[in-house]
Amino acid sequence: MEELEEKNDREMLKKLPTEKLLDVLFLHIRNLWRVDGLYFLGIEEKFGTEAATEIDANCWKILAKIEARDLKRTLGIETVENAETLLYLLRNTSWALYQTKKAVEVDASKKAGRFRVVSCKVQEARLRKGLEIFPCKRVRYGYLKSFAEELNPNFEVKCVVCPPDEKPQNYWCEWEFKLKDKG
């Protein structure tokens, strides 16, 4: 039996055409979210929505810090001094890549920016299954706050809108990231 290491897997993946490699990447992102959803639903069924939400929120806070550090290292970014860099890193997270339609805006000073989820796969899947909209603000806020603070503790995160807030017609949630004034 041939023993394989990460370098063998890298060589195998290098042989894939770029589009197929991206397909594999997005397949694994979907699988990560499938596992997240299955765990959440299992915990919710056994212990209730509040317990599932609390566990989910804590897991995502921890993941946010890990993801922020790993993305900085992987993408070769030493410091995050503006919203443009923060939003670039955020767009590379499994959460953002999982969202098929999103919008990003950075102000002219680059001190503030917004991230909007136009089409939320999690919420839309819940609706297709006949489930209620999940009030995800607590989970997502904790994740985004931990992510931003890990990159630069001078970032503030504000929820513009997110369930259980009333859903705007054309999107699900929107988040604002702003550098605090030093002084």
Short mmCIF file of C-alpha atoms in Angstrom, two decimals:
data_model
loop_
_atom_site.label_atom_id
_atom_site.label_comp_id
_atom_site.label_asym_id
_atom_site.label_seq_id
_atom_site.Cartn_x
_atom_site.Cartn_y
_atom_site.Cartn_z
CA MET A 1 0.00 0.00 0.00
CA GLU A 2 1.36 3.42 -0.96
CA GLU A 3 1.71 5.88 1.90
CA LEU A 4 0.64 9.40 0.98
CA GLU A 5 1.44 12.72 2.61
CA GLU A 6 0.22 16.28 2.13
CA LYS A 7 2.83 16.84 -0.58
CA ASN A 8 1.28 13.95 -2.57
CA ASP A 9 -2.16 15.53 -2.21
CA ARG A 10 -0.79 18.88 -3.35
CA GLU A 11 0.72 17.25 -6.44
CA MET A 12 -2.58 15.52 -7.19
CA LEU A 13 -4.49 18.80 -6.85
CA LYS A 14 -1.97 20.70 -9.00
CA LYS A 15 -2.86 18.38 -11.88
CA LEU A 16 -6.50 19.48 -11.83
CA PRO A 17 -7.61 22.20 -14.24
CA THR A 18 -8.22 25.47 -12.36
CA GLU A 19 -12.02 25.25 -12.68
CA LYS A 20 -12.05 21.69 -11.29
CA LEU A 21 -9.78 22.74 -8.43
CA LEU A 22 -12.20 25.56 -7.59
CA ASP A 23 -15.10 23.07 -7.79
CA VAL A 24 -13.31 20.85 -5.26
CA LEU A 25 -12.62 23.85 -3.00
CA PHE A 26 -16.27 24.95 -3.02
CA LEU A 27 -17.45 21.36 -2.51
CA HIS A 28 -15.42 21.20 0.70
CA ILE A 29 -16.75 24.58 1.84
CA ARG A 30 -20.31 23.30 1.29
CA ASN A 31 -19.44 20.15 3.25
CA LEU A 32 -18.13 22.23 6.15
CA TRP A 33 -21.45 24.06 6.25
CA ARG A 34 -23.42 20.83 5.91
CA VAL A 35 -21.66 19.47 8.99
CA ASP A 36 -22.29 22.75 10.83
CA GLY A 37 -25.98 22.54 9.95
CA LEU A 38 -26.28 18.88 10.89
CA TYR A 39 -24.60 19.45 14.26
CA PHE A 40 -26.80 22.47 14.92
CA LEU A 41 -30.01 20.62 14.03
CA GLY A 42 -28.97 17.64 16.18
CA ILE A 43 -28.23 19.82 19.19
CA GLU A 44 -31.41 21.82 18.59
CA GLU A 45 -33.51 18.64 18.44
CA LYS A 46 -32.06 17.23 21.65
CA PHE A 47 -31.53 20.36 23.76
CA GLY A 48 -33.51 23.17 22.10
CA THR A 49 -32.74 26.21 19.99
CA GLU A 50 -31.24 28.28 22.81
CA ALA A 51 -28.66 25.61 23.71
CA ALA A 52 -27.83 25.01 20.05
CA THR A 53 -27.40 28.74 19.46
CA GLU A 54 -25.15 29.15 22.51
CA ILE A 55 -22.90 26.26 21.44
CA ASP A 56 -22.87 27.48 17.83
CA ALA A 57 -21.97 31.04 18.87
CA ASN A 58 -19.07 29.87 21.02
CA CYS A 59 -17.70 27.60 18.28
CA TRP A 60 -17.85 30.36 15.67
CA LYS A 61 -16.10 32.86 17.98
CA ILE A 62 -13.20 30.45 18.37
CA LEU A 63 -13.13 29.59 14.66
CA ALA A 64 -13.06 33.30 13.78
CA LYS A 65 -9.79 33.84 15.64
CA ILE A 66 -8.21 30.74 14.10
CA GLU A 67 -9.43 31.66 10.62
CA ALA A 68 -8.17 35.26 10.92
CA ARG A 69 -4.67 34.15 11.95
CA ASP A 70 -4.52 31.40 9.30
CA LEU A 71 -5.72 33.69 6.50
CA LYS A 72 -3.21 36.40 7.40
CA ARG A 73 -0.39 33.86 7.33
CA THR A 74 -1.59 32.05 4.20
CA LEU A 75 -2.17 35.26 2.24
CA GLY A 76 1.04 36.89 3.48
CA ILE A 77 -0.61 39.83 5.25
CA GLU A 78 1.32 41.04 8.29
CA THR A 79 -0.91 43.86 9.55
CA VAL A 80 -4.48 44.93 8.96
CA GLU A 81 -4.58 48.71 9.07
CA ASN A 82 -7.75 49.42 7.09
CA ALA A 83 -11.22 48.14 6.28
CA GLU A 84 -10.23 47.22 2.74
CA THR A 85 -7.74 44.60 3.98
CA LEU A 86 -10.16 43.35 6.63
CA LEU A 87 -12.90 42.88 4.03
CA TYR A 88 -10.46 41.15 1.66
CA LEU A 89 -9.61 38.67 4.41
CA LEU A 90 -13.29 38.29 5.32
CA ARG A 91 -14.14 37.49 1.70
CA ASN A 92 -11.66 34.61 1.94
CA THR A 93 -13.38 32.99 4.95
CA SER A 94 -15.42 29.84 4.58
CA TRP A 95 -18.49 31.83 5.71
CA ALA A 96 -18.15 34.49 3.00
CA LEU A 97 -17.16 32.04 0.27
CA TYR A 98 -20.25 29.97 1.10
CA GLN A 99 -22.52 32.95 0.38
CA THR A 100 -23.27 32.88 -3.34
CA LYS A 101 -24.37 36.52 -3.54
CA LYS A 102 -22.83 39.24 -1.42
CA ALA A 103 -21.80 42.88 -1.64
CA VAL A 104 -18.81 44.76 -0.25
CA GLU A 105 -18.28 48.49 0.14
CA VAL A 106 -15.26 50.39 1.48
CA ASP A 107 -15.44 54.13 2.13
CA ALA A 108 -12.93 56.50 0.52
CA SER A 109 -10.85 56.78 3.71
CA LYS A 110 -10.65 52.97 3.91
CA LYS A 111 -11.41 53.29 7.64
CA ALA A 112 -14.88 51.79 7.30
CA GLY A 113 -16.58 49.21 5.16
CA ARG A 114 -19.67 47.06 4.89
CA PHE A 115 -20.34 43.45 4.05
CA ARG A 116 -23.82 42.42 2.92
CA VAL A 117 -25.19 38.92 2.40
CA VAL A 118 -27.65 39.16 -0.47
CA SER A 119 -28.44 35.44 -0.75
CA CYS A 120 -27.96 33.40 2.45
CA LYS A 121 -27.69 29.70 1.72
CA VAL A 122 -28.37 28.72 5.35
CA GLN A 123 -31.57 30.76 5.70
CA GLU A 124 -32.81 29.83 2.24
CA ALA A 125 -32.23 26.11 2.97
CA ARG A 126 -34.18 26.43 6.23
CA LEU A 127 -37.10 28.02 4.39
CA ARG A 128 -37.03 25.27 1.72
CA LYS A 129 -37.22 22.67 4.51
CA GLY A 130 -40.20 24.41 6.10
CA LEU A 131 -38.15 25.66 9.07
CA GLU A 132 -38.35 29.15 10.51
CA ILE A 133 -35.74 31.79 9.79
CA PHE A 134 -32.89 31.29 12.25
CA PRO A 135 -32.17 34.36 14.40
CA CYS A 136 -28.44 34.25 13.59
CA LYS A 137 -27.44 37.76 14.73
CA ARG A 138 -25.88 36.53 17.99
CA VAL A 139 -23.83 33.84 16.26
CA ARG A 140 -22.71 35.98 13.34
CA TYR A 141 -21.94 39.05 15.48
CA GLY A 142 -19.69 37.00 17.76
CA TYR A 143 -17.91 35.50 14.76
CA LEU A 144 -17.39 38.81 12.95
CA LYS A 145 -16.35 40.68 16.11
CA SER A 146 -13.80 37.99 17.01
CA PHE A 147 -12.53 37.90 13.42
CA ALA A 148 -12.10 41.68 13.21
CA GLU A 149 -10.54 42.04 16.67
CA GLU A 150 -8.07 39.24 15.96
CA LEU A 151 -6.93 41.13 12.87
CA ASN A 152 -6.83 44.52 14.59
CA PRO A 153 -8.32 45.26 18.04
CA ASN A 154 -9.13 48.80 16.88
CA PHE A 155 -11.98 47.59 14.66
CA GLU A 156 -15.58 48.00 15.78
CA VAL A 157 -18.27 45.77 14.32
CA LYS A 158 -21.86 46.92 14.02
CA CYS A 159 -24.82 44.90 12.87
CA VAL A 160 -26.85 47.00 10.46
CA VAL A 161 -29.45 44.25 10.05
CA CYS A 162 -29.57 40.48 10.64
CA PRO A 163 -32.30 38.01 11.64
CA PRO A 164 -34.25 38.23 13.92
CA ASP A 165 -34.40 41.83 12.61
CA GLU A 166 -37.01 42.38 9.93
CA LYS A 167 -35.47 41.24 6.65
CA PRO A 168 -34.99 43.92 4.02
CA GLN A 169 -36.46 43.02 0.64
CA ASN A 170 -33.20 42.47 -1.27
CA TYR A 171 -30.76 40.98 1.26
CA TRP A 172 -30.44 39.05 4.52
CA CYS A 173 -27.86 40.82 6.63
CA GLU A 174 -25.37 43.66 6.60
CA TRP A 175 -22.37 44.35 8.80
CA GLU A 176 -20.28 47.49 9.26
CA PHE A 177 -16.59 47.47 10.18
CA LYS A 178 -15.01 50.70 11.38
CA LEU A 179 -11.58 51.60 12.72
CA LYS A 180 -11.87 53.35 16.08
CA ASP A 181 -10.27 56.77 16.21
CA LYS A 182 -6.99 56.57 18.10
CA GLY A 183 -6.79 59.06 20.89
#
